[in-house]
PDB file of C-alpha atoms and ligand atoms in Angstrom:
ATOM      1  CA  MET A   1      72.310 107.368-207.695  1.00 46.00           C
ATOM      2  CA  LYS A   2      73.910 104.363-209.338  1.00 57.00           C
ATOM      3  CA  LYS A   3      76.480 106.032-211.535  1.00 70.00           C
ATOM      4  CA  PHE A   4      78.623 103.815-213.702  1.00 80.00           C
ATOM      5  CA  ASN A   5      82.118 104.183-212.284  1.00 89.00           C
ATOM      6  CA  LEU A   6      84.760 103.054-214.712  1.00 93.00           C
ATOM      7  CA  GLY A   7      87.566 104.053-212.344  1.00 94.00           C
ATOM      8  CA  ALA A   8      86.501 101.493-209.731  1.00 93.00           C
ATOM      9  CA  LYS A   9      86.258  98.774-212.359  1.00 93.00           C
ATOM     10  CA  LEU A  10      89.708  99.583-213.691  1.00 94.00           C
ATOM     11  CA  ALA A  11      91.072  99.582-210.142  1.00 94.00           C
ATOM     12  CA  SER A  12      89.622  96.103-209.587  1.00 93.00           C
ATOM     13  CA  LEU A  13      91.922  94.735-212.309  1.00 93.00           C
ATOM     14  CA  PHE A  14      94.763  95.169-209.824  1.00 90.00           C
ATOM     15  CA  LYS A  15      92.942  93.282-207.082  1.00 82.00           C
ATOM     16  CA  PHE A  16      94.775  89.977-207.213  1.00 75.00           C
ATOM     17  CA  SER A  17      98.143  90.993-208.573  1.00 75.00           C
ATOM     18  CA  LYS A  18     100.404  94.008-208.619  1.00 76.00           C
ATOM     19  CA  SER A  19     100.725  94.112-212.380  1.00 84.00           C
ATOM     20  CA  LEU A  20      98.557  93.472-215.407  1.00 89.00           C
ATOM     21  CA  ASP A  21      99.038  90.431-217.621  1.00 90.00           C
ATOM     22  CA  GLU A  22      97.503  89.531-220.986  1.00 90.00           C
ATOM     23  CA  SER A  23      94.343  88.213-219.313  1.00 91.00           C
ATOM     24  CA  SER A  24      93.923  91.525-217.450  1.00 93.00           C
ATOM     25  CA  TYR A  25      94.053  93.357-220.767  1.00 95.00           C
ATOM     26  CA  ASP A  26      91.338  91.050-222.111  1.00 95.00           C
ATOM     27  CA  GLU A  27      89.320  91.760-218.988  1.00 95.00           C
ATOM     28  CA  LEU A  28      89.911  95.476-219.494  1.00 96.00           C
ATOM     29  CA  GLU A  29      88.526  95.240-223.029  1.00 97.00           C
ATOM     30  CA  ASP A  30      85.510  93.267-221.818  1.00 95.00           C
ATOM     31  CA  LEU A  31      84.594  95.792-219.178  1.00 93.00           C
ATOM     32  CA  LEU A  32      84.936  98.717-221.585  1.00 94.00           C
ATOM     33  CA  ILE A  33      82.763  96.982-224.179  1.00 92.00           C
ATOM     34  CA  GLU A  34      80.191  96.111-221.485  1.00 89.00           C
ATOM     35  CA  GLY A  35      80.266  99.739-220.379  1.00 88.00           C
ATOM     36  CA  ASP A  36      79.262 100.782-223.935  1.00 88.00           C
ATOM     37  CA  PHE A  37      82.501 102.618-224.691  1.00 92.00           C
ATOM     38  CA  GLY A  38      82.550 101.056-228.169  1.00 90.00           C
ATOM     39  CA  SER A  39      85.333  99.223-229.921  1.00 93.00           C
ATOM     40  CA  LYS A  40      87.273 102.337-230.941  1.00 94.00           C
ATOM     41  CA  ALA A  41      87.767 103.809-227.462  1.00 95.00           C
ATOM     42  CA  THR A  42      88.138 100.311-226.002  1.00 96.00           C
ATOM     43  CA  PHE A  43      91.065  99.389-228.231  1.00 97.00           C
ATOM     44  CA  GLU A  44      92.635 102.819-227.931  1.00 97.00           C
ATOM     45  CA  ILE A  45      92.658 102.354-224.161  1.00 97.00           C
ATOM     46  CA  SER A  46      93.817  98.731-224.179  1.00 97.00           C
ATOM     47  CA  ASP A  47      96.532  99.410-226.786  1.00 97.00           C
ATOM     48  CA  LEU A  48      97.879 102.302-224.769  1.00 97.00           C
ATOM     49  CA  ALA A  49      97.751 100.202-221.599  1.00 96.00           C
ATOM     50  CA  ARG A  50      99.642  97.341-223.280  1.00 95.00           C
ATOM     51  CA  GLU A  51     102.230  99.842-224.447  1.00 95.00           C
ATOM     52  CA  GLN A  52     102.659 101.735-221.179  1.00 95.00           C
ATOM     53  CA  LYS A  53     102.185  98.753-218.800  1.00 94.00           C
ATOM     54  CA  PRO A  54     100.655 100.680-215.896  1.00 95.00           C
ATOM     55  CA  LYS A  55     101.936  99.567-212.484  1.00 93.00           C
ATOM     56  CA  THR A  56      99.179 101.114-210.408  1.00 94.00           C
ATOM     57  CA  LYS A  57      95.420 101.703-210.541  1.00 93.00           C
ATOM     58  CA  GLU A  58      96.126 105.415-210.814  1.00 95.00           C
ATOM     59  CA  GLU A  59      98.304 104.913-213.868  1.00 96.00           C
ATOM     60  CA  LEU A  60      95.651 102.782-215.571  1.00 97.00           C
ATOM     61  CA  VAL A  61      92.926 105.328-214.834  1.00 97.00           C
ATOM     62  CA  ALA A  62      95.173 108.054-216.212  1.00 97.00           C
ATOM     63  CA  ILE A  63      95.474 106.077-219.460  1.00 98.00           C
ATOM     64  CA  ALA A  64      91.686 105.777-219.704  1.00 97.00           C
ATOM     65  CA  ARG A  65      91.339 109.479-218.965  1.00 97.00           C
ATOM     66  CA  LYS A  66      93.795 110.372-221.712  1.00 97.00           C
ATOM     67  CA  ILE A  67      91.661 108.555-224.310  1.00 97.00           C
ATOM     68  CA  ILE A  68      88.218 109.469-222.949  1.00 96.00           C
ATOM     69  CA  GLU A  69      88.698 113.131-222.107  1.00 96.00           C
ATOM     70  CA  PRO A  70      89.055 114.441-225.674  1.00 96.00           C
ATOM     71  CA  LYS A  71      86.010 112.426-226.793  1.00 95.00           C
ATOM     72  CA  VAL A  72      83.628 114.196-224.407  1.00 95.00           C
ATOM     73  CA  GLN A  73      82.732 117.816-225.088  1.00 96.00           C
ATOM     74  CA  SER A  74      80.324 120.280-223.606  1.00 97.00           C
ATOM     75  CA  ALA A  75      78.254 122.534-225.853  1.00 97.00           C
ATOM     76  CA  ASP A  76      77.288 126.116-225.111  1.00 96.00           C
ATOM     77  CA  ILE A  77      73.883 126.679-226.642  1.00 97.00           C
ATOM     78  CA  SER A  78      73.149 130.021-224.993  1.00 97.00           C
ATOM     79  CA  PRO A  79      70.542 131.955-226.972  1.00 98.00           C
ATOM     80  CA  VAL A  80      71.913 134.939-228.884  1.00 98.00           C
ATOM     81  CA  PRO A  81      70.744 138.086-227.079  1.00 97.00           C
ATOM     82  CA  GLY A  82      68.467 140.480-228.922  1.00 97.00           C
ATOM     83  CA  LYS A  83      67.620 138.006-231.671  1.00 98.00           C
ATOM     84  CA  LEU A  84      64.989 135.343-232.240  1.00 98.00           C
ATOM     85  CA  ASN A  85      66.379 131.948-231.258  1.00 98.00           C
ATOM     86  CA  ALA A  86      64.924 128.514-231.935  1.00 98.00           C
ATOM     87  CA  PHE A  87      65.688 125.178-230.333  1.00 98.00           C
ATOM     88  CA  LEU A  88      64.368 122.170-232.234  1.00 98.00           C
ATOM     89  CA  VAL A  89      64.027 119.390-229.682  1.00 98.00           C
ATOM     90  CA  LEU A  90      64.407 115.941-231.232  1.00 97.00           C
ATOM     91  CA  GLY A  91      64.534 112.361-230.057  1.00 95.00           C
ATOM     92  CA  VAL A  92      62.637 109.103-229.989  1.00 93.00           C
ATOM     93  CA  ASN A  93      59.436 108.662-228.044  1.00 91.00           C
ATOM     94  CA  GLY A  94      59.739 108.692-224.268  1.00 93.00           C
ATOM     95  CA  VAL A  95      63.281 110.045-223.913  1.00 95.00           C
ATOM     96  CA  GLY A  96      62.023 113.202-222.186  1.00 97.00           C
ATOM     97  CA  LYS A  97      61.669 115.847-224.914  1.00 98.00           C
ATOM     98  CA  THR A  98      58.531 117.526-223.624  1.00 98.00           C
ATOM     99  CA  THR A  99      59.700 117.396-220.003  1.00 98.00           C
ATOM    100  CA  THR A 100      63.012 118.960-221.088  1.00 98.00           C
ATOM    101  CA  ILE A 101      61.145 121.729-222.908  1.00 98.00           C
ATOM    102  CA  GLY A 102      59.310 122.494-219.649  1.00 98.00           C
ATOM    103  CA  LYS A 103      62.628 122.615-217.788  1.00 98.00           C
ATOM    104  CA  LEU A 104      64.291 124.795-220.435  1.00 98.00           C
ATOM    105  CA  ALA A 105      61.263 127.116-220.435  1.00 98.00           C
ATOM    106  CA  SER A 106      61.689 127.570-216.698  1.00 98.00           C
ATOM    107  CA  TYR A 107      65.495 127.881-217.018  1.00 98.00           C
ATOM    108  CA  TYR A 108      65.329 130.644-219.636  1.00 98.00           C
ATOM    109  CA  LYS A 109      62.344 132.411-218.019  1.00 98.00           C
ATOM    110  CA  ASN A 110      64.480 132.624-214.873  1.00 97.00           C
ATOM    111  CA  LYS A 111      67.173 134.293-216.955  1.00 97.00           C
ATOM    112  CA  GLY A 112      64.615 136.911-217.967  1.00 98.00           C
ATOM    113  CA  LEU A 113      64.004 135.711-221.530  1.00 98.00           C
ATOM    114  CA  LYS A 114      60.651 135.704-223.300  1.00 98.00           C
ATOM    115  CA  VAL A 115      59.988 132.054-224.044  1.00 98.00           C
ATOM    116  CA  VAL A 116      57.537 130.515-226.526  1.00 98.00           C
ATOM    117  CA  LEU A 117      56.624 126.836-226.674  1.00 98.00           C
ATOM    118  CA  ALA A 118      55.635 125.379-230.051  1.00 98.00           C
ATOM    119  CA  ALA A 119      53.474 122.276-229.668  1.00 98.00           C
ATOM    120  CA  GLY A 120      55.069 120.479-232.607  1.00 97.00           C
ATOM    121  CA  ASP A 121      54.125 117.001-231.389  1.00 96.00           C
ATOM    122  CA  THR A 122      50.677 116.985-232.949  1.00 94.00           C
ATOM    123  CA  PHE A 123      50.585 113.201-233.006  1.00 89.00           C
ATOM    124  CA  ARG A 124      48.520 112.837-229.829  1.00 87.00           C
ATOM    125  CA  ALA A 125      46.150 115.213-228.055  1.00 90.00           C
ATOM    126  CA  ALA A 126      47.878 114.300-224.792  1.00 94.00           C
ATOM    127  CA  ALA A 127      51.176 115.665-226.097  1.00 95.00           C
ATOM    128  CA  ILE A 128      49.580 119.065-226.662  1.00 97.00           C
ATOM    129  CA  ASP A 129      47.979 118.982-223.194  1.00 97.00           C
ATOM    130  CA  GLN A 130      51.344 118.085-221.661  1.00 97.00           C
ATOM    131  CA  ILE A 131      53.187 121.031-223.221  1.00 98.00           C
ATOM    132  CA  ALA A 132      50.237 123.328-222.430  1.00 98.00           C
ATOM    133  CA  ILE A 133      50.711 122.511-218.743  1.00 98.00           C
ATOM    134  CA  HIS A 134      54.396 123.460-218.980  1.00 98.00           C
ATOM    135  CA  ALA A 135      53.454 126.753-220.638  1.00 98.00           C
ATOM    136  CA  GLN A 136      50.938 127.494-217.912  1.00 98.00           C
ATOM    137  CA  ARG A 137      53.307 126.615-215.059  1.00 98.00           C
ATOM    138  CA  THR A 138      56.334 128.459-216.417  1.00 98.00           C
ATOM    139  CA  GLY A 139      54.535 131.458-217.896  1.00 98.00           C
ATOM    140  CA  ALA A 140      55.859 130.723-221.383  1.00 98.00           C
ATOM    141  CA  ARG A 141      53.565 131.524-224.309  1.00 98.00           C
ATOM    142  CA  LEU A 142      52.099 128.470-226.060  1.00 98.00           C
ATOM    143  CA  VAL A 143      51.493 128.136-229.785  1.00 98.00           C
ATOM    144  CA  HIS A 144      49.459 125.072-230.719  1.00 98.00           C
ATOM    145  CA  GLN A 145      46.953 123.741-233.188  1.00 97.00           C
ATOM    146  CA  ASN A 146      44.625 120.776-233.170  1.00 96.00           C
ATOM    147  CA  PRO A 147      45.907 117.210-232.853  1.00 94.00           C
ATOM    148  CA  GLY A 148      46.813 115.843-236.274  1.00 93.00           C
ATOM    149  CA  SER A 149      47.697 119.234-237.704  1.00 94.00           C
ATOM    150  CA  ASP A 150      50.936 119.905-239.560  1.00 95.00           C
ATOM    151  CA  PRO A 151      53.838 120.314-237.089  1.00 96.00           C
ATOM    152  CA  GLY A 152      55.678 122.524-239.574  1.00 97.00           C
ATOM    153  CA  ALA A 153      52.722 124.914-239.587  1.00 98.00           C
ATOM    154  CA  VAL A 154      52.656 125.072-235.776  1.00 98.00           C
ATOM    155  CA  ILE A 155      56.368 125.880-235.664  1.00 98.00           C
ATOM    156  CA  PHE A 156      56.037 128.406-238.505  1.00 98.00           C
ATOM    157  CA  ASP A 157      53.256 130.202-236.579  1.00 98.00           C
ATOM    158  CA  ALA A 158      55.253 130.163-233.364  1.00 98.00           C
ATOM    159  CA  LEU A 159      58.336 131.658-235.047  1.00 98.00           C
ATOM    160  CA  SER A 160      56.331 134.285-236.961  1.00 98.00           C
ATOM    161  CA  SER A 161      54.462 135.483-233.902  1.00 98.00           C
ATOM    162  CA  ALA A 162      57.593 135.388-231.731  1.00 98.00           C
ATOM    163  CA  ALA A 163      59.449 137.497-234.297  1.00 98.00           C
ATOM    164  CA  SER A 164      56.708 140.095-234.416  1.00 98.00           C
ATOM    165  CA  GLN A 165      56.389 140.175-230.609  1.00 98.00           C
ATOM    166  CA  LYS A 166      60.183 140.362-230.186  1.00 98.00           C
ATOM    167  CA  GLU A 167      60.317 137.272-228.036  1.00 98.00           C
ATOM    168  CA  ASP A 168      63.689 135.631-227.396  1.00 98.00           C
ATOM    169  CA  ILE A 169      63.397 131.908-227.857  1.00 98.00           C
ATOM    170  CA  VAL A 170      61.015 129.355-229.323  1.00 99.00           C
ATOM    171  CA  LEU A 171      61.328 125.817-227.953  1.00 98.00           C
ATOM    172  CA  CYS A 172      59.934 123.477-230.586  1.00 98.00           C
ATOM    173  CA  ASP A 173      58.579 120.113-229.478  1.00 98.00           C
ATOM    174  CA  THR A 174      58.451 117.236-231.965  1.00 96.00           C
ATOM    175  CA  ALA A 175      56.944 113.778-232.121  1.00 93.00           C
ATOM    176  CA  GLY A 176      59.475 110.991-231.835  1.00 86.00           C
ATOM    177  CA  ARG A 177      57.556 108.124-233.357  1.00 76.00           C
ATOM    178  CA  MET A 178      59.930 105.706-234.965  1.00 59.00           C
ATOM    179  CA  HIS A 179      57.437 103.153-236.283  1.00 58.00           C
ATOM    180  CA  ASN A 180      57.422 105.077-239.499  1.00 73.00           C
ATOM    181  CA  LYS A 181      60.941 106.380-239.647  1.00 80.00           C
ATOM    182  CA  GLU A 182      60.720 107.622-243.225  1.00 84.00           C
ATOM    183  CA  ASN A 183      57.754 109.893-242.514  1.00 86.00           C
ATOM    184  CA  LEU A 184      59.237 111.170-239.289  1.00 87.00           C
ATOM    185  CA  LEU A 185      62.511 112.080-240.949  1.00 90.00           C
ATOM    186  CA  LYS A 186      60.753 113.693-243.924  1.00 91.00           C
ATOM    187  CA  GLU A 187      58.734 115.783-241.520  1.00 92.00           C
ATOM    188  CA  LEU A 188      61.853 116.827-239.612  1.00 94.00           C
ATOM    189  CA  ILE A 189      63.618 117.856-242.812  1.00 95.00           C
ATOM    190  CA  LYS A 190      60.609 120.031-243.640  1.00 96.00           C
ATOM    191  CA  ILE A 191      60.560 121.596-240.155  1.00 97.00           C
ATOM    192  CA  ASP A 192      64.303 122.230-240.401  1.00 98.00           C
ATOM    193  CA  LYS A 193      63.799 124.141-243.671  1.00 98.00           C
ATOM    194  CA  ILE A 194      61.010 126.218-242.129  1.00 98.00           C
ATOM    195  CA  ILE A 195      63.119 127.193-239.129  1.00 98.00           C
ATOM    196  CA  LYS A 196      66.046 128.143-241.372  1.00 98.00           C
ATOM    197  CA  THR A 197      63.862 130.623-243.227  1.00 98.00           C
ATOM    198  CA  LYS A 198      62.805 132.262-239.956  1.00 98.00           C
ATOM    199  CA  VAL A 199      65.890 132.222-237.718  1.00 98.00           C
ATOM    200  CA  GLU A 200      69.522 133.162-238.343  1.00 98.00           C
ATOM    201  CA  ASN A 201      71.972 130.307-238.507  1.00 97.00           C
ATOM    202  CA  ASP A 202      73.747 130.978-235.200  1.00 97.00           C
ATOM    203  CA  CYS A 203      70.406 131.352-233.392  1.00 98.00           C
ATOM    204  CA  TYR A 204      69.126 127.916-234.385  1.00 98.00           C
ATOM    205  CA  LYS A 205      70.088 124.791-232.419  1.00 98.00           C
ATOM    206  CA  LYS A 206      69.048 121.214-233.150  1.00 98.00           C
ATOM    207  CA  LEU A 207      69.088 119.323-229.896  1.00 98.00           C
ATOM    208  CA  LEU A 208      68.866 115.580-229.592  1.00 97.00           C
ATOM    209  CA  VAL A 209      67.431 114.364-226.315  1.00 97.00           C
ATOM    210  CA  VAL A 210      68.838 111.010-225.234  1.00 95.00           C
ATOM    211  CA  ASP A 211      67.948 108.884-222.239  1.00 93.00           C
ATOM    212  CA  ALA A 212      71.131 108.370-220.217  1.00 89.00           C
ATOM    213  CA  THR A 213      69.963 104.918-219.097  1.00 88.00           C
ATOM    214  CA  THR A 214      69.693 103.598-222.652  1.00 87.00           C
ATOM    215  CA  GLY A 215      73.311 102.883-223.571  1.00 79.00           C
ATOM    216  CA  GLN A 216      74.031 101.404-226.958  1.00 81.00           C
ATOM    217  CA  ASN A 217      70.718 102.468-228.570  1.00 86.00           C
ATOM    218  CA  THR A 218      71.561 106.125-228.173  1.00 89.00           C
ATOM    219  CA  ILE A 219      74.295 105.664-230.756  1.00 89.00           C
ATOM    220  CA  SER A 220      71.909 104.492-233.473  1.00 90.00           C
ATOM    221  CA  GLN A 221      69.457 107.246-232.521  1.00 91.00           C
ATOM    222  CA  ALA A 222      72.172 109.883-232.830  1.00 93.00           C
ATOM    223  CA  LYS A 223      73.162 108.451-236.196  1.00 92.00           C
ATOM    224  CA  ILE A 224      69.631 108.537-237.615  1.00 91.00           C
ATOM    225  CA  PHE A 225      68.921 112.123-236.547  1.00 94.00           C
ATOM    226  CA  SER A 226      72.408 113.353-237.487  1.00 94.00           C
ATOM    227  CA  GLU A 227      72.088 111.925-240.974  1.00 92.00           C
ATOM    228  CA  ALA A 228      68.622 113.408-241.475  1.00 91.00           C
ATOM    229  CA  ILE A 229      69.158 116.991-240.356  1.00 94.00           C
ATOM    230  CA  GLY A 230      72.349 117.215-238.255  1.00 96.00           C
ATOM    231  CA  ILE A 231      72.552 117.657-234.500  1.00 97.00           C
ATOM    232  CA  ASP A 232      74.226 120.548-232.673  1.00 98.00           C
ATOM    233  CA  ALA A 233      74.159 119.171-229.160  1.00 98.00           C
ATOM    234  CA  LEU A 234      72.799 116.450-226.927  1.00 97.00           C
ATOM    235  CA  ILE A 235      70.624 116.785-223.873  1.00 97.00           C
ATOM    236  CA  LEU A 236      70.900 113.846-221.484  1.00 94.00           C
ATOM    237  CA  THR A 237      67.847 112.959-219.465  1.00 94.00           C
ATOM    238  CA  LYS A 238      67.284 110.589-216.554  1.00 92.00           C
ATOM    239  CA  TYR A 239      70.866 111.057-215.431  1.00 88.00           C
ATOM    240  CA  ASP A 240      69.441 110.590-211.922  1.00 82.00           C
ATOM    241  CA  SER A 241      68.875 106.934-212.763  1.00 77.00           C
ATOM    242  CA  SER A 242      71.710 104.533-213.430  1.00 71.00           C
ATOM    243  CA  SER A 243      73.664 105.952-216.304  1.00 71.00           C
ATOM    244  CA  LYS A 244      75.272 104.147-219.225  1.00 76.00           C
ATOM    245  CA  ALA A 245      77.981 106.717-219.549  1.00 80.00           C
ATOM    246  CA  GLY A 246      80.138 104.853-222.044  1.00 86.00           C
ATOM    247  CA  SER A 247      77.848 105.441-225.004  1.00 87.00           C
ATOM    248  CA  LEU A 248      78.268 109.199-224.558  1.00 87.00           C
ATOM    249  CA  VAL A 249      81.966 108.782-225.186  1.00 89.00           C
ATOM    250  CA  GLN A 250      81.131 107.015-228.439  1.00 89.00           C
ATOM    251  CA  ILE A 251      78.552 109.438-229.829  1.00 90.00           C
ATOM    252  CA  GLY A 252      80.961 112.325-230.269  1.00 89.00           C
ATOM    253  CA  ILE A 253      78.300 115.053-230.170  1.00 95.00           C
ATOM    254  CA  PRO A 254      78.855 117.775-227.568  1.00 97.00           C
ATOM    255  CA  ILE A 255      76.512 117.752-224.588  1.00 97.00           C
ATOM    256  CA  ALA A 256      74.591 120.881-223.604  1.00 98.00           C
ATOM    257  CA  PHE A 257      72.406 119.956-220.640  1.00 97.00           C
ATOM    258  CA  VAL A 258      71.831 117.118-218.221  1.00 95.00           C
ATOM    259  CA  GLY A 259      68.409 116.326-216.768  1.00 95.00           C
ATOM    260  CA  THR A 260      68.387 114.739-213.346  1.00 92.00           C
ATOM    261  CA  GLY A 261      64.745 114.404-212.347  1.00 94.00           C
ATOM    262  CA  GLU A 262      61.210 115.435-213.084  1.00 93.00           C
ATOM    263  CA  SER A 263      61.006 118.924-211.597  1.00 96.00           C
ATOM    264  CA  TYR A 264      61.833 122.142-213.396  1.00 97.00           C
ATOM    265  CA  SER A 265      65.010 122.736-211.438  1.00 97.00           C
ATOM    266  CA  ASP A 266      66.358 119.301-212.401  1.00 96.00           C
ATOM    267  CA  ILE A 267      68.428 120.508-215.331  1.00 97.00           C
ATOM    268  CA  GLN A 268      72.005 121.773-215.401  1.00 96.00           C
ATOM    269  CA  PRO A 269      74.435 122.741-218.136  1.00 97.00           C
ATOM    270  CA  PHE A 270      76.726 119.761-218.791  1.00 96.00           C
ATOM    271  CA  ASP A 271      79.899 119.966-216.733  1.00 95.00           C
ATOM    272  CA  LYS A 272      82.622 117.968-218.436  1.00 95.00           C
ATOM    273  CA  GLU A 273      85.011 117.964-215.469  1.00 94.00           C
ATOM    274  CA  GLU A 274      82.301 116.689-213.160  1.00 92.00           C
ATOM    275  CA  PHE A 275      81.286 114.014-215.663  1.00 91.00           C
ATOM    276  CA  ILE A 276      84.860 112.769-216.080  1.00 94.00           C
ATOM    277  CA  SER A 277      85.358 112.746-212.305  1.00 93.00           C
ATOM    278  CA  SER A 278      82.192 110.793-211.629  1.00 89.00           C
ATOM    279  CA  LEU A 279      83.232 108.333-214.329  1.00 92.00           C
ATOM    280  CA  LEU A 280      86.867 107.861-213.320  1.00 93.00           C
ATOM    281  CA  ASP A 281      87.467 108.894-209.716  1.00 91.00           C
ATOM    282  CA  PHE A 282      87.279 105.933-207.370  1.00 87.00           C
TER     283      PHE A 282
HETATM  284  N1  GDP B 301      63.828 110.531-213.621  1.00 83.19           N
HETATM  285  C1  GDP B 301      63.722 111.315-214.692  1.00 83.19           C
HETATM  286  N2  GDP B 301      62.643 111.192-215.473  1.00 83.19           N
HETATM  287  C2  GDP B 301      62.531 111.985-216.560  1.00 83.19           C
HETATM  288  C3  GDP B 301      63.542 112.943-216.886  1.00 83.19           C
HETATM  289  N3  GDP B 301      63.146 113.572-218.028  1.00 83.19           N
HETATM  290  C4  GDP B 301      61.959 113.032-218.381  1.00 83.19           C
HETATM  291  N4  GDP B 301      61.569 112.081-217.504  1.00 83.19           N
HETATM  292  C5  GDP B 301      60.361 111.237-217.552  1.00 83.19           C
HETATM  293  O1  GDP B 301      60.345 110.488-218.759  1.00 83.19           O
HETATM  294  C6  GDP B 301      59.012 110.270-219.203  1.00 83.19           C
HETATM  295  C7  GDP B 301      58.860 110.672-220.647  1.00 83.19           C
HETATM  296  O2  GDP B 301      59.018 112.062-220.761  1.00 83.19           O
HETATM  297  P1  GDP B 301      58.409 112.933-221.948  1.00 83.19           P
HETATM  298  O3  GDP B 301      58.924 114.312-221.748  1.00 83.19           O
HETATM  299  O4  GDP B 301      56.951 112.764-222.072  1.00 83.19           O
HETATM  300  O5  GDP B 301      59.141 112.247-223.204  1.00 83.19           O
HETATM  301  P2  GDP B 301      58.945 112.553-224.769  1.00 83.19           P
HETATM  302  O6  GDP B 301      58.094 111.468-225.326  1.00 83.19           O
HETATM  303  O7  GDP B 301      60.329 112.486-225.354  1.00 83.19           O
HETATM  304  O8  GDP B 301      58.355 113.910-224.898  1.00 83.19           O
HETATM  305  C8  GDP B 301      58.118 111.056-218.247  1.00 83.19           C
HETATM  306  O9  GDP B 301      57.599 110.187-217.291  1.00 83.19           O
HETATM  307  C9  GDP B 301      59.084 112.056-217.607  1.00 83.19           C
HETATM  308  O10 GDP B 301      58.669 112.459-216.327  1.00 83.19           O
HETATM  309  C10 GDP B 301      64.705 113.041-216.027  1.00 83.19           C
HETATM  310  O11 GDP B 301      65.657 113.808-216.235  1.00 83.19           O
HETATM  311  N5  GDP B 301      64.732 112.200-214.956  1.00 83.19           N
HETATM  312 MG1   MG B 302      56.644 114.547-225.853  1.00 83.19          MG
END
């Protein structure tokens, strides 16, 4: 695992001298910008460092921690017991939405919940086949229609049947095509309205899946989806590959789960302490 370790980079600023000078602060800013922490966090850290003039690596890392820690939050998206819950799984093509739905199906089946998968990516036949395999392997019930059908109708059917069968959670897949952003967003707004008519407010979670290796692009993705329908939490995928952790600090949306591979067990609730340690401990 090639995790981005900010702590080690900060420590390296002390390599050739015992104290930081103006050029070290410039270097500090460069490495934070390169690490995708964004200008806001970068200048908050460098301003505080200029003010406090850290004498050791540990003091500098503590300054970074002070700024970064409050910007990273974990989200608890546990389904509400005894009610119908819906997760709307969003994100651009290829980030790992359908794979994550398979993992979440397995995760919640293991907790004894009745899980339904709604094949809301009707864009390609292969997308329906892919989610059908997850349903078969995890024992979740699948609701699907033909390729090209209305995703809102698929999700409506899934929620209606799940309500009448007293199932616990419907995981709704979506297409993430961005080549026609307007249509995609219009469709998502429609789906959002449908879910709101079927599921109580606190039982409905809009989850944006982001690829942890992507970096800066995740910020624009989060912005687009947040503006269209709002996002409750992020799910990070591909955290097993080299991670661009800095962008997560910038996004400001709490993180619910982290995906670390392609098998069903490769998903864990986001652990903020562990994340901060892997980012800053050196
Ligand atoms: N290494 C790794 N690969 C992942 C992870 N999640 C998804 N993938 C892979 O990413 C690719 C795209 O996943 P898919 O679920 O089809 O993305 P979607 O288009 O958003 O539905 C597939 O090859 C998945 O196996 C993860 O946590 N780690
Ligand atoms: Mg998919």
